[in-house]
Structures are given as C-alpha cells and as structure tokens.
Amino acid sequence: MSQPESAVADSRAGDRAGGSSQRGKEPLSALAERHGLRRAIARPNLPVYLRQLWDRRHFVLTYATSRNVSKYSSSALGQLWQVLTPLLNAGVYYLMFGLILGQNRDLTNYTAFLITGVFVFSYTQRSITGGAKSISGNLSLIRALHFPRAALPLAYTIQEFQQLAISMGVLFAIVLVTGEPLTWLWLLIPCALLLQTIFNVGVSLLLARVGAFVRDMNQLLPFILRTWLYTSGVFYSIPAKMKDQPDWARFLLEFNPPSVFIDLMRGLLMGSYRHDLVRNGFPHASMGQLWLYAGIWAAVALIGGFWYFWRAEERYGRG
C-alpha cells in the first residue's frame, strides 16, 4: 500500500474510533429516546392522565370512605364528632361574636346565619388542609404503587364531602327549628354544594403540590386559613359591615370565594337573611351575581389547580 493510501486508511480508522468514542459518551437519556424508551414514571399527557384518574375512581371513593370510617374509630362518640365539632365551634363563635360583640343586631335569625357560615367554611377549610398534606403524608403509598397522584387530594375532598352530607342534615333541622320556611330554593342547594366542591378540589390540588415540596406549608397554612375565616363573613354580615365603605372594598370581600359560597347558601336557606338585607338597605350582591361568582371560582380553581398539579406529576415521591 502506498503512503497516500495508508494515510487515508489511518484517517478513516481514526474517524471510526472517534465516532465510537463519541457514541460511548452519549447521555443515557438521549440513547433511550433514540431507541423509543421512556421513563417508567414519566408524566402522561393530559387526556391520558384524566382517563387514568377516571379508571381509579373506585379506589378514590373507597380510600375516602375508609379514611372517614377510621378517623373517629378510637373516639367514644365516633362519627358524632363530624357534627359535634362544627356545632361546638359555632357555639363558641355565638358567645364571642353574637353576644359579646353584638354582631346579631342587624340579623333576625343569627343562629341559623352563624351555623350556616361555620358549616360551609369548615368544608372548604378541612378540604384544603387535607389536600395540602395528601402528598407529603402518603409518600410510602406513592413510592409503592403507580397511580395518578391527583387521586389523593381528590379523595381527601370526597372524604370531607361525605362528612358535610351528614352535617347538612343537622343544619337543615336547625334552620327549620329557628323559624325559616322550607322553599323551592332549597332544591338548588346541591348545585351550590357542587360548585363549592369543584372549587375545593382545585385549591386542594394546588396546595397538594405546594405542600409536597414546601415543608413549611403545614405550619403556615393555619394562619392563612384563620385570616380567611375572619374575612369571609362567617360571624358577621359583610353588607352590614361595609355599608359605609367604598363599593370596591365591599366587592373585594363579597368576591372572596368562601364569602361567595357562604352567602349563596344563606340566600338559599334563609328567607329572613334576604329580607334583612333589603329592609336595612344594605348594598349587596344579588343571587344571580353570587351564582356567577361561584361558577367563576369553581372553573378557575379546578382548571388552574389541576394543571398546576399535573405539571409536577413525575416529581411526587422523589428524593
């Protein structure tokens, strides 16, 4: 072989060696992608994820029910605490805000007004609290089984809805005993609860992701919820308190999500509350506006919360 031919052969051999060396340094992720492989915990696209979540609906319901049954299993009164807890809270609030601070002056039926506010707000409060811990508190389950992680915050909200269903029976009895009439508006109560449940699911999903990666969230959340409690009109009538304030300030409080769901439920349950607002000339959101606000909050919370949670699907339980 002549010298030029030998040089060409050496050059080709060097190229082949360099190519082999380069391929040997190829990242494993690129190599897997080139051969059509994907991570076992890779996040599925949104339609597939929704279908997987629907396929696990029986697991979600069973998990929520079992948690509900076991929650008070060690208590002497058992499931009665589902009703006693909000009632005892309402009793304390009635003493402080109704009698001592005189918030009952502008309202004909302050007892039903207060208990309705406590029950409705407690539903959102417990759903959010449970949702925020749903991922960080179930790491062993997440690491052991493959399932859509959104099933956990959804199950926690369903658990609270099951408790609310029992509490609502007590609330209806209290409202009737305190003199409120049974009207056709009560037929719309399931629609109001559905919108609130959708909102609760969305916020629970959002905070489930935050709680999974921000460990201080569980310490900060009680202060956030307590502030939310005092600004949601649970103990007082927002229209009465804000009658001499600018319209924008009243709107901010009335558009607050718990305020919307509380006032919507009061408007459906209590004819006296609607009459008090009109009789005293308090500016307030109409029932039509409250339905609109409730629909907006439910849609925004569910779409935003679900998308935000799904984006981190493959990161839950890692590390």
PDB file of C-alpha atoms in Angstrom:
ATOM      1  CA  MET A   1       0.000   0.000   0.000  1.00  0.00           C
ATOM      2  CA  SER A   2       1.380   3.404  -0.985  1.00  0.00           C
ATOM      3  CA  GLN A   3       1.952   6.178   1.551  1.00  0.00           C
ATOM      4  CA  PRO A   4      -1.100   8.265   0.488  1.00  0.00           C
ATOM      5  CA  GLU A   5      -3.369   5.203   0.643  1.00  0.00           C
ATOM      6  CA  SER A   6      -2.005   4.348   4.102  1.00  0.00           C
ATOM      7  CA  ALA A   7      -2.739   7.880   5.315  1.00  0.00           C
ATOM      8  CA  VAL A   8      -6.326   7.708   4.044  1.00  0.00           C
ATOM      9  CA  ALA A   9      -6.830   4.332   5.739  1.00  0.00           C
ATOM     10  CA  ASP A  10      -5.442   5.683   9.031  1.00  0.00           C
ATOM     11  CA  SER A  11      -7.737   8.686   8.758  1.00  0.00           C
ATOM     12  CA  ARG A  12     -10.814   6.525   8.242  1.00  0.00           C
ATOM     13  CA  ALA A  13      -9.825   4.290  11.118  1.00  0.00           C
ATOM     14  CA  GLY A  14      -9.423   7.361  13.300  1.00  0.00           C
ATOM     15  CA  ASP A  15     -12.875   8.620  12.298  1.00  0.00           C
ATOM     16  CA  ARG A  16     -14.419   5.282  13.192  1.00  0.00           C
ATOM     17  CA  ALA A  17     -12.652   5.229  16.537  1.00  0.00           C
ATOM     18  CA  GLY A  18     -13.666   8.817  17.234  1.00  0.00           C
ATOM     19  CA  GLY A  19     -17.281   8.045  16.311  1.00  0.00           C
ATOM     20  CA  SER A  20     -17.332   5.035  18.597  1.00  0.00           C
ATOM     21  CA  SER A  21     -15.812   7.106  21.380  1.00  0.00           C
ATOM     22  CA  GLN A  22     -18.396   9.847  20.824  1.00  0.00           C
ATOM     23  CA  ARG A  23     -21.265   7.347  20.895  1.00  0.00           C
ATOM     24  CA  GLY A  24     -19.834   5.903  24.072  1.00  0.00           C
ATOM     25  CA  LYS A  25     -20.196   9.313  25.696  1.00  0.00           C
ATOM     26  CA  GLU A  26     -23.843   9.726  24.558  1.00  0.00           C
ATOM     27  CA  PRO A  27     -26.137  10.531  27.537  1.00  0.00           C
ATOM     28  CA  LEU A  28     -28.347   7.669  28.616  1.00  0.00           C
ATOM     29  CA  SER A  29     -31.454   9.855  28.228  1.00  0.00           C
ATOM     30  CA  ALA A  30     -30.597  10.579  24.584  1.00  0.00           C
ATOM     31  CA  LEU A  31     -29.776   6.919  23.971  1.00  0.00           C
ATOM     32  CA  ALA A  32     -33.120   5.834  25.454  1.00  0.00           C
ATOM     33  CA  GLU A  33     -35.009   8.398  23.421  1.00  0.00           C
ATOM     34  CA  ARG A  34     -33.247   7.312  20.224  1.00  0.00           C
ATOM     35  CA  HIS A  35     -34.419   3.731  20.815  1.00  0.00           C
ATOM     36  CA  GLY A  36     -38.002   4.707  21.747  1.00  0.00           C
ATOM     37  CA  LEU A  37     -37.669   4.125  25.504  1.00  0.00           C
ATOM     38  CA  ARG A  38     -39.314   6.353  28.139  1.00  0.00           C
ATOM     39  CA  ARG A  39     -39.131   6.706  31.916  1.00  0.00           C
ATOM     40  CA  ALA A  40     -41.481   4.481  33.902  1.00  0.00           C
ATOM     41  CA  ILE A  41     -42.721   7.467  35.945  1.00  0.00           C
ATOM     42  CA  ALA A  42     -42.886   9.911  33.066  1.00  0.00           C
ATOM     43  CA  ARG A  43     -45.868  12.272  33.190  1.00  0.00           C
ATOM     44  CA  PRO A  44     -48.579  11.141  30.730  1.00  0.00           C
ATOM     45  CA  ASN A  45     -50.267  13.713  28.554  1.00  0.00           C
ATOM     46  CA  LEU A  46     -53.358  15.352  29.987  1.00  0.00           C
ATOM     47  CA  PRO A  47     -56.082  13.281  28.219  1.00  0.00           C
ATOM     48  CA  VAL A  48     -54.339  10.025  29.193  1.00  0.00           C
ATOM     49  CA  TYR A  49     -53.912  11.279  32.759  1.00  0.00           C
ATOM     50  CA  LEU A  50     -57.617  12.127  33.037  1.00  0.00           C
ATOM     51  CA  ARG A  51     -58.524   8.681  31.721  1.00  0.00           C
ATOM     52  CA  GLN A  52     -56.218   7.026  34.244  1.00  0.00           C
ATOM     53  CA  LEU A  53     -57.787   9.066  37.026  1.00  0.00           C
ATOM     54  CA  TRP A  54     -61.278   8.046  35.919  1.00  0.00           C
ATOM     55  CA  ASP A  55     -60.206   4.377  35.847  1.00  0.00           C
ATOM     56  CA  ARG A  56     -59.174   4.721  39.521  1.00  0.00           C
ATOM     57  CA  ARG A  57     -62.481   6.290  40.615  1.00  0.00           C
ATOM     58  CA  HIS A  58     -63.405   3.241  42.704  1.00  0.00           C
ATOM     59  CA  PHE A  59     -60.069   3.425  44.526  1.00  0.00           C
ATOM     60  CA  VAL A  60     -60.628   7.138  45.220  1.00  0.00           C
ATOM     61  CA  LEU A  61     -64.091   6.542  46.681  1.00  0.00           C
ATOM     62  CA  THR A  62     -63.012   3.522  48.733  1.00  0.00           C
ATOM     63  CA  TYR A  63     -59.945   5.333  50.070  1.00  0.00           C
ATOM     64  CA  ALA A  64     -62.033   8.364  51.092  1.00  0.00           C
ATOM     65  CA  THR A  65     -64.676   6.210  52.788  1.00  0.00           C
ATOM     66  CA  SER A  66     -62.140   4.120  54.691  1.00  0.00           C
ATOM     67  CA  ARG A  67     -60.423   7.250  55.977  1.00  0.00           C
ATOM     68  CA  ASN A  68     -63.776   8.627  57.065  1.00  0.00           C
ATOM     69  CA  VAL A  69     -64.649   5.472  58.983  1.00  0.00           C
ATOM     70  CA  SER A  70     -61.257   5.180  60.681  1.00  0.00           C
ATOM     71  CA  LYS A  71     -60.912   8.873  61.550  1.00  0.00           C
ATOM     72  CA  TYR A  72     -63.073   8.701  64.698  1.00  0.00           C
ATOM     73  CA  SER A  73     -62.811   4.951  65.350  1.00  0.00           C
ATOM     74  CA  SER A  74     -60.864   5.485  68.584  1.00  0.00           C
ATOM     75  CA  SER A  75     -63.313   8.089  69.961  1.00  0.00           C
ATOM     76  CA  ALA A  76     -66.124   7.185  72.328  1.00  0.00           C
ATOM     77  CA  LEU A  77     -68.670   9.190  70.321  1.00  0.00           C
ATOM     78  CA  GLY A  78     -67.307   8.004  66.985  1.00  0.00           C
ATOM     79  CA  GLN A  79     -68.866   9.569  63.894  1.00  0.00           C
ATOM     80  CA  LEU A  80     -70.902  12.017  66.002  1.00  0.00           C
ATOM     81  CA  TRP A  81     -67.810  14.225  66.098  1.00  0.00           C
ATOM     82  CA  GLN A  82     -68.411  15.011  62.431  1.00  0.00           C
ATOM     83  CA  VAL A  83     -71.393  17.075  63.588  1.00  0.00           C
ATOM     84  CA  LEU A  84     -70.341  17.984  67.117  1.00  0.00           C
ATOM     85  CA  THR A  85     -67.100  19.694  66.076  1.00  0.00           C
ATOM     86  CA  PRO A  86     -68.665  22.413  63.871  1.00  0.00           C
ATOM     87  CA  LEU A  87     -71.565  22.803  66.308  1.00  0.00           C
ATOM     88  CA  LEU A  88     -69.207  23.369  69.242  1.00  0.00           C
ATOM     89  CA  ASN A  89     -67.235  25.871  67.169  1.00  0.00           C
ATOM     90  CA  ALA A  90     -70.474  27.641  66.298  1.00  0.00           C
ATOM     91  CA  GLY A  91     -71.371  27.778  69.997  1.00  0.00           C
ATOM     92  CA  VAL A  92     -68.072  29.468  70.849  1.00  0.00           C
ATOM     93  CA  TYR A  93     -68.438  31.927  67.966  1.00  0.00           C
ATOM     94  CA  TYR A  94     -72.012  32.728  69.016  1.00  0.00           C
ATOM     95  CA  LEU A  95     -70.830  33.591  72.524  1.00  0.00           C
ATOM     96  CA  MET A  96     -67.972  35.761  71.310  1.00  0.00           C
ATOM     97  CA  PHE A  97     -69.386  37.453  68.242  1.00  0.00           C
ATOM     98  CA  GLY A  98     -73.138  37.226  68.761  1.00  0.00           C
ATOM     99  CA  LEU A  99     -73.481  38.080  72.445  1.00  0.00           C
ATOM    100  CA  ILE A 100     -70.267  39.841  73.463  1.00  0.00           C
ATOM    101  CA  LEU A 101     -69.540  41.770  70.245  1.00  0.00           C
ATOM    102  CA  GLY A 102     -73.199  42.184  69.259  1.00  0.00           C
ATOM    103  CA  GLN A 103     -72.973  41.043  65.655  1.00  0.00           C
ATOM    104  CA  ASN A 104     -76.569  39.750  65.857  1.00  0.00           C
ATOM    105  CA  ARG A 105     -78.156  43.222  65.969  1.00  0.00           C
ATOM    106  CA  ASP A 106     -78.805  43.512  62.230  1.00  0.00           C
ATOM    107  CA  LEU A 107     -79.980  39.927  61.711  1.00  0.00           C
ATOM    108  CA  THR A 108     -83.324  38.329  62.510  1.00  0.00           C
ATOM    109  CA  ASN A 109     -82.014  34.762  62.753  1.00  0.00           C
ATOM    110  CA  TYR A 110     -78.387  34.994  63.832  1.00  0.00           C
ATOM    111  CA  THR A 111     -78.291  31.358  64.985  1.00  0.00           C
ATOM    112  CA  ALA A 112     -79.001  29.951  61.521  1.00  0.00           C
ATOM    113  CA  PHE A 113     -76.842  32.675  59.953  1.00  0.00           C
ATOM    114  CA  LEU A 114     -73.815  31.715  62.063  1.00  0.00           C
ATOM    115  CA  ILE A 115     -74.170  27.930  61.853  1.00  0.00           C
ATOM    116  CA  THR A 116     -74.581  28.069  58.078  1.00  0.00           C
ATOM    117  CA  GLY A 117     -71.395  30.116  57.796  1.00  0.00           C
ATOM    118  CA  VAL A 118     -69.451  27.771  60.072  1.00  0.00           C
ATOM    119  CA  PHE A 119     -70.565  24.607  58.267  1.00  0.00           C
ATOM    120  CA  VAL A 120     -69.875  25.968  54.770  1.00  0.00           C
ATOM    121  CA  PHE A 121     -66.492  27.469  55.646  1.00  0.00           C
ATOM    122  CA  SER A 122     -65.421  24.364  57.578  1.00  0.00           C
ATOM    123  CA  TYR A 123     -65.999  22.261  54.477  1.00  0.00           C
ATOM    124  CA  THR A 124     -63.552  24.347  52.447  1.00  0.00           C
ATOM    125  CA  GLN A 125     -61.117  24.668  55.355  1.00  0.00           C
ATOM    126  CA  ARG A 126     -60.907  20.922  56.023  1.00  0.00           C
ATOM    127  CA  SER A 127     -60.662  20.089  52.306  1.00  0.00           C
ATOM    128  CA  ILE A 128     -57.753  22.472  51.820  1.00  0.00           C
ATOM    129  CA  THR A 129     -55.967  21.294  54.974  1.00  0.00           C
ATOM    130  CA  GLY A 130     -56.297  17.649  53.965  1.00  0.00           C
ATOM    131  CA  GLY A 131     -55.289  18.353  50.380  1.00  0.00           C
ATOM    132  CA  ALA A 132     -52.142  20.187  51.428  1.00  0.00           C
ATOM    133  CA  LYS A 133     -50.971  17.076  53.315  1.00  0.00           C
ATOM    134  CA  SER A 134     -52.239  14.486  50.841  1.00  0.00           C
ATOM    135  CA  ILE A 135     -48.910  14.030  49.034  1.00  0.00           C
ATOM    136  CA  SER A 136     -46.401  14.649  51.818  1.00  0.00           C
ATOM    137  CA  GLY A 137     -48.370  12.413  54.198  1.00  0.00           C
ATOM    138  CA  ASN A 138     -48.630   9.445  51.810  1.00  0.00           C
ATOM    139  CA  LEU A 139     -45.089   9.074  50.475  1.00  0.00           C
ATOM    140  CA  SER A 140     -44.925   5.349  51.261  1.00  0.00           C
ATOM    141  CA  LEU A 141     -48.077   4.731  49.234  1.00  0.00           C
ATOM    142  CA  ILE A 142     -46.817   6.886  46.354  1.00  0.00           C
ATOM    143  CA  ARG A 143     -43.464   5.103  46.230  1.00  0.00           C
ATOM    144  CA  ALA A 144     -45.015   1.643  46.430  1.00  0.00           C
ATOM    145  CA  LEU A 145     -47.817   1.948  43.858  1.00  0.00           C
ATOM    146  CA  HIS A 146     -48.224   3.555  40.451  1.00  0.00           C
ATOM    147  CA  PHE A 147     -51.428   5.596  40.131  1.00  0.00           C
ATOM    148  CA  PRO A 148     -52.375   9.194  39.239  1.00  0.00           C
ATOM    149  CA  ARG A 149     -51.267  11.250  42.229  1.00  0.00           C
ATOM    150  CA  ALA A 150     -54.269  13.553  41.821  1.00  0.00           C
ATOM    151  CA  ALA A 151     -56.331  10.700  43.274  1.00  0.00           C
ATOM    152  CA  LEU A 152     -55.066  11.589  46.757  1.00  0.00           C
ATOM    153  CA  PRO A 153     -56.181  15.243  47.083  1.00  0.00           C
ATOM    154  CA  LEU A 154     -59.396  14.259  45.301  1.00  0.00           C
ATOM    155  CA  ALA A 155     -60.018  11.510  47.871  1.00  0.00           C
ATOM    156  CA  TYR A 156     -59.445  13.943  50.738  1.00  0.00           C
ATOM    157  CA  THR A 157     -62.055  16.321  49.327  1.00  0.00           C
ATOM    158  CA  ILE A 158     -64.545  13.472  48.855  1.00  0.00           C
ATOM    159  CA  GLN A 159     -63.908  12.465  52.455  1.00  0.00           C
ATOM    160  CA  GLU A 160     -64.842  15.952  53.630  1.00  0.00           C
ATOM    161  CA  PHE A 161     -67.888  15.978  51.351  1.00  0.00           C
ATOM    162  CA  GLN A 162     -69.107  12.764  52.991  1.00  0.00           C
ATOM    163  CA  GLN A 163     -68.797  14.447  56.373  1.00  0.00           C
ATOM    164  CA  LEU A 164     -70.601  17.520  55.095  1.00  0.00           C
ATOM    165  CA  ALA A 165     -73.511  15.388  53.845  1.00  0.00           C
ATOM    166  CA  ILE A 166     -74.155  14.295  57.434  1.00  0.00           C
ATOM    167  CA  SER A 167     -73.695  17.811  58.817  1.00  0.00           C
ATOM    168  CA  MET A 168     -76.115  19.298  56.292  1.00  0.00           C
ATOM    169  CA  GLY A 169     -78.935  17.193  57.723  1.00  0.00           C
ATOM    170  CA  VAL A 170     -78.302  18.794  61.120  1.00  0.00           C
ATOM    171  CA  LEU A 171     -78.053  22.243  59.511  1.00  0.00           C
ATOM    172  CA  PHE A 172     -81.417  21.818  57.762  1.00  0.00           C
ATOM    173  CA  ALA A 173     -83.036  20.834  61.060  1.00  0.00           C
ATOM    174  CA  ILE A 174     -81.566  23.863  62.869  1.00  0.00           C
ATOM    175  CA  VAL A 175     -82.661  26.243  60.116  1.00  0.00           C
ATOM    176  CA  LEU A 176     -86.236  24.912  60.241  1.00  0.00           C
ATOM    177  CA  VAL A 177     -86.390  24.916  64.050  1.00  0.00           C
ATOM    178  CA  THR A 178     -85.234  28.552  64.183  1.00  0.00           C
ATOM    179  CA  GLY A 179     -88.210  29.613  62.049  1.00  0.00           C
ATOM    180  CA  GLU A 180     -87.020  29.556  58.438  1.00  0.00           C
ATOM    181  CA  PRO A 181     -89.596  28.239  55.928  1.00  0.00           C
ATOM    182  CA  LEU A 182     -88.967  25.396  53.523  1.00  0.00           C
ATOM    183  CA  THR A 183     -88.961  26.904  49.998  1.00  0.00           C
ATOM    184  CA  TRP A 184     -88.260  25.772  46.432  1.00  0.00           C
ATOM    185  CA  LEU A 185     -84.847  27.455  46.660  1.00  0.00           C
ATOM    186  CA  TRP A 186     -83.701  24.511  48.772  1.00  0.00           C
ATOM    187  CA  LEU A 187     -83.743  22.437  45.568  1.00  0.00           C
ATOM    188  CA  LEU A 188     -80.767  24.496  44.359  1.00  0.00           C
ATOM    189  CA  ILE A 189     -78.611  23.606  47.380  1.00  0.00           C
ATOM    190  CA  PRO A 190     -76.994  20.552  45.655  1.00  0.00           C
ATOM    191  CA  CYS A 191     -75.920  22.844  42.793  1.00  0.00           C
ATOM    192  CA  ALA A 192     -74.293  25.272  45.241  1.00  0.00           C
ATOM    193  CA  LEU A 193     -72.518  22.405  47.023  1.00  0.00           C
ATOM    194  CA  LEU A 194     -71.320  21.019  43.685  1.00  0.00           C
ATOM    195  CA  LEU A 195     -69.716  24.346  42.755  1.00  0.00           C
ATOM    196  CA  GLN A 196     -68.091  24.581  46.178  1.00  0.00           C
ATOM    197  CA  THR A 197     -66.809  21.005  45.888  1.00  0.00           C
ATOM    198  CA  ILE A 198     -65.273  21.767  42.476  1.00  0.00           C
ATOM    199  CA  PHE A 199     -63.587  24.824  43.978  1.00  0.00           C
ATOM    200  CA  ASN A 200     -62.311  22.763  46.932  1.00  0.00           C
ATOM    201  CA  VAL A 201     -60.854  20.127  44.599  1.00  0.00           C
ATOM    202  CA  GLY A 202     -58.998  22.761  42.585  1.00  0.00           C
ATOM    203  CA  VAL A 203     -57.473  24.502  45.611  1.00  0.00           C
ATOM    204  CA  SER A 204     -56.623  21.144  47.217  1.00  0.00           C
ATOM    205  CA  LEU A 205     -54.723  20.099  44.088  1.00  0.00           C
ATOM    206  CA  LEU A 206     -52.828  23.383  44.026  1.00  0.00           C
ATOM    207  CA  LEU A 207     -51.826  23.175  47.689  1.00  0.00           C
ATOM    208  CA  ALA A 208     -51.048  19.456  47.413  1.00  0.00           C
ATOM    209  CA  ARG A 209     -48.201  20.309  45.041  1.00  0.00           C
ATOM    210  CA  VAL A 210     -47.042  23.203  47.215  1.00  0.00           C
ATOM    211  CA  GLY A 211     -47.190  21.043  50.350  1.00  0.00           C
ATOM    212  CA  ALA A 212     -45.216  18.270  48.649  1.00  0.00           C
ATOM    213  CA  PHE A 213     -42.167  20.479  48.099  1.00  0.00           C
ATOM    214  CA  VAL A 214     -42.507  23.284  50.669  1.00  0.00           C
ATOM    215  CA  ARG A 215     -42.299  21.613  54.061  1.00  0.00           C
ATOM    216  CA  ASP A 216     -43.134  24.808  55.958  1.00  0.00           C
ATOM    217  CA  MET A 217     -46.541  24.972  54.290  1.00  0.00           C
ATOM    218  CA  ASN A 218     -48.195  22.918  57.035  1.00  0.00           C
ATOM    219  CA  GLN A 219     -47.035  25.461  59.632  1.00  0.00           C
ATOM    220  CA  LEU A 220     -48.088  28.461  57.548  1.00  0.00           C
ATOM    221  CA  LEU A 221     -51.476  27.180  56.366  1.00  0.00           C
ATOM    222  CA  PRO A 222     -53.341  27.534  59.706  1.00  0.00           C
ATOM    223  CA  PHE A 223     -52.541  31.264  59.783  1.00  0.00           C
ATOM    224  CA  ILE A 224     -53.706  31.683  56.187  1.00  0.00           C
ATOM    225  CA  LEU A 225     -56.964  29.856  56.888  1.00  0.00           C
ATOM    226  CA  ARG A 226     -57.565  31.813  60.081  1.00  0.00           C
ATOM    227  CA  THR A 227     -57.197  35.077  58.182  1.00  0.00           C
ATOM    228  CA  TRP A 228     -59.531  33.728  55.514  1.00  0.00           C
ATOM    229  CA  LEU A 229     -62.047  32.837  58.240  1.00  0.00           C
ATOM    230  CA  TYR A 230     -62.146  36.376  59.629  1.00  0.00           C
ATOM    231  CA  THR A 231     -62.534  37.982  56.188  1.00  0.00           C
ATOM    232  CA  SER A 232     -65.271  35.667  54.868  1.00  0.00           C
ATOM    233  CA  GLY A 233     -68.302  36.933  56.765  1.00  0.00           C
ATOM    234  CA  VAL A 234     -68.744  33.789  58.853  1.00  0.00           C
ATOM    235  CA  PHE A 235     -69.581  35.737  62.038  1.00  0.00           C
ATOM    236  CA  TYR A 236     -70.904  38.968  60.566  1.00  0.00           C
ATOM    237  CA  SER A 237     -72.818  40.262  57.570  1.00  0.00           C
ATOM    238  CA  ILE A 238     -70.432  41.761  55.012  1.00  0.00           C
ATOM    239  CA  PRO A 239     -73.114  44.087  53.526  1.00  0.00           C
ATOM    240  CA  ALA A 240     -73.915  45.401  57.021  1.00  0.00           C
ATOM    241  CA  LYS A 241     -70.279  45.937  57.925  1.00  0.00           C
ATOM    242  CA  MET A 242     -69.371  47.542  54.614  1.00  0.00           C
ATOM    243  CA  LYS A 243     -72.443  49.745  54.125  1.00  0.00           C
ATOM    244  CA  ASP A 244     -70.451  52.973  54.656  1.00  0.00           C
ATOM    245  CA  GLN A 245     -67.327  51.785  52.818  1.00  0.00           C
ATOM    246  CA  PRO A 246     -66.414  52.206  49.119  1.00  0.00           C
ATOM    247  CA  ASP A 247     -68.055  49.805  46.703  1.00  0.00           C
ATOM    248  CA  TRP A 248     -64.691  48.350  45.657  1.00  0.00           C
ATOM    249  CA  ALA A 249     -63.898  47.373  49.253  1.00  0.00           C
ATOM    250  CA  ARG A 250     -67.270  45.658  49.683  1.00  0.00           C
ATOM    251  CA  PHE A 251     -66.805  43.886  46.349  1.00  0.00           C
ATOM    252  CA  LEU A 252     -63.414  42.501  47.402  1.00  0.00           C
ATOM    253  CA  LEU A 253     -64.928  40.903  50.489  1.00  0.00           C
ATOM    254  CA  GLU A 254     -68.037  39.655  48.702  1.00  0.00           C
ATOM    255  CA  PHE A 255     -65.996  38.224  45.804  1.00  0.00           C
ATOM    256  CA  ASN A 256     -63.796  36.309  48.263  1.00  0.00           C
ATOM    257  CA  PRO A 257     -64.521  32.608  47.448  1.00  0.00           C
ATOM    258  CA  PRO A 258     -65.699  31.431  50.902  1.00  0.00           C
ATOM    259  CA  SER A 259     -67.851  34.572  51.185  1.00  0.00           C
ATOM    260  CA  VAL A 260     -69.496  33.717  47.870  1.00  0.00           C
ATOM    261  CA  PHE A 261     -70.362  30.144  48.861  1.00  0.00           C
ATOM    262  CA  ILE A 262     -71.477  31.151  52.363  1.00  0.00           C
ATOM    263  CA  ASP A 263     -73.754  33.955  51.163  1.00  0.00           C
ATOM    264  CA  LEU A 264     -75.116  31.747  48.389  1.00  0.00           C
ATOM    265  CA  MET A 265     -76.062  29.049  50.901  1.00  0.00           C
ATOM    266  CA  ARG A 266     -77.576  31.593  53.276  1.00  0.00           C
ATOM    267  CA  GLY A 267     -79.623  33.067  50.453  1.00  0.00           C
ATOM    268  CA  LEU A 268     -80.986  29.621  49.564  1.00  0.00           C
ATOM    269  CA  LEU A 269     -81.686  28.519  53.125  1.00  0.00           C
ATOM    270  CA  MET A 270     -82.743  31.723  54.876  1.00  0.00           C
ATOM    271  CA  GLY A 271     -85.529  33.959  53.651  1.00  0.00           C
ATOM    272  CA  SER A 272     -85.017  36.145  56.726  1.00  0.00           C
ATOM    273  CA  TYR A 273     -81.446  36.943  55.679  1.00  0.00           C
ATOM    274  CA  ARG A 274     -82.529  38.141  52.254  1.00  0.00           C
ATOM    275  CA  HIS A 275     -85.266  40.257  53.836  1.00  0.00           C
ATOM    276  CA  ASP A 276     -82.845  41.757  56.395  1.00  0.00           C
ATOM    277  CA  LEU A 277     -80.563  42.998  53.638  1.00  0.00           C
ATOM    278  CA  VAL A 278     -83.421  44.629  51.749  1.00  0.00           C
ATOM    279  CA  ARG A 279     -85.165  46.035  54.851  1.00  0.00           C
ATOM    280  CA  ASN A 280     -81.999  47.672  56.170  1.00  0.00           C
ATOM    281  CA  GLY A 281     -80.968  48.972  52.746  1.00  0.00           C
ATOM    282  CA  PHE A 282     -77.602  47.224  52.781  1.00  0.00           C
ATOM    283  CA  PRO A 283     -75.879  47.127  49.354  1.00  0.00           C
ATOM    284  CA  HIS A 284     -75.245  43.503  48.477  1.00  0.00           C
ATOM    285  CA  ALA A 285     -74.618  41.092  45.647  1.00  0.00           C
ATOM    286  CA  SER A 286     -77.778  39.625  44.137  1.00  0.00           C
ATOM    287  CA  MET A 287     -78.368  35.870  43.976  1.00  0.00           C
ATOM    288  CA  GLY A 288     -77.621  36.000  40.246  1.00  0.00           C
ATOM    289  CA  GLN A 289     -74.256  37.638  40.924  1.00  0.00           C
ATOM    290  CA  LEU A 290     -73.437  35.079  43.608  1.00  0.00           C
ATOM    291  CA  TRP A 291     -74.125  32.210  41.189  1.00  0.00           C
ATOM    292  CA  LEU A 292     -71.887  33.888  38.631  1.00  0.00           C
ATOM    293  CA  TYR A 293     -69.075  34.410  41.153  1.00  0.00           C
ATOM    294  CA  ALA A 294     -69.384  30.798  42.346  1.00  0.00           C
ATOM    295  CA  GLY A 295     -69.163  29.481  38.787  1.00  0.00           C
ATOM    296  CA  ILE A 296     -66.121  31.620  38.043  1.00  0.00           C
ATOM    297  CA  TRP A 297     -64.258  30.499  41.160  1.00  0.00           C
ATOM    298  CA  ALA A 298     -65.111  26.831  40.575  1.00  0.00           C
ATOM    299  CA  ALA A 299     -63.870  26.913  36.964  1.00  0.00           C
ATOM    300  CA  VAL A 300     -60.701  28.899  37.693  1.00  0.00           C
ATOM    301  CA  ALA A 301     -59.754  26.770  40.707  1.00  0.00           C
ATOM    302  CA  LEU A 302     -60.336  23.415  39.009  1.00  0.00           C
ATOM    303  CA  ILE A 303     -58.596  24.231  35.723  1.00  0.00           C
ATOM    304  CA  GLY A 304     -55.691  26.096  37.303  1.00  0.00           C
ATOM    305  CA  GLY A 305     -55.240  23.721  40.234  1.00  0.00           C
ATOM    306  CA  PHE A 306     -55.409  20.554  38.127  1.00  0.00           C
ATOM    307  CA  TRP A 307     -52.981  21.857  35.506  1.00  0.00           C
ATOM    308  CA  TYR A 308     -50.541  23.068  38.177  1.00  0.00           C
ATOM    309  CA  PHE A 309     -50.665  19.714  39.995  1.00  0.00           C
ATOM    310  CA  TRP A 310     -50.357  17.625  36.817  1.00  0.00           C
ATOM    311  CA  ARG A 311     -47.230  19.514  35.709  1.00  0.00           C
ATOM    312  CA  ALA A 312     -45.285  18.036  38.639  1.00  0.00           C
ATOM    313  CA  GLU A 313     -46.748  14.506  38.447  1.00  0.00           C
ATOM    314  CA  GLU A 314     -43.409  12.766  37.896  1.00  0.00           C
ATOM    315  CA  ARG A 315     -41.747  14.583  40.814  1.00  0.00           C
ATOM    316  CA  TYR A 316     -44.051  13.408  43.629  1.00  0.00           C
ATOM    317  CA  GLY A 317     -42.377  10.913  45.933  1.00  0.00           C
ATOM    318  CA  ARG A 318     -38.889  11.535  44.539  1.00  0.00           C
ATOM    319  CA  GLY A 319     -35.937  12.167  46.801  1.00  0.00           C
TER     320      GLY A 319
END
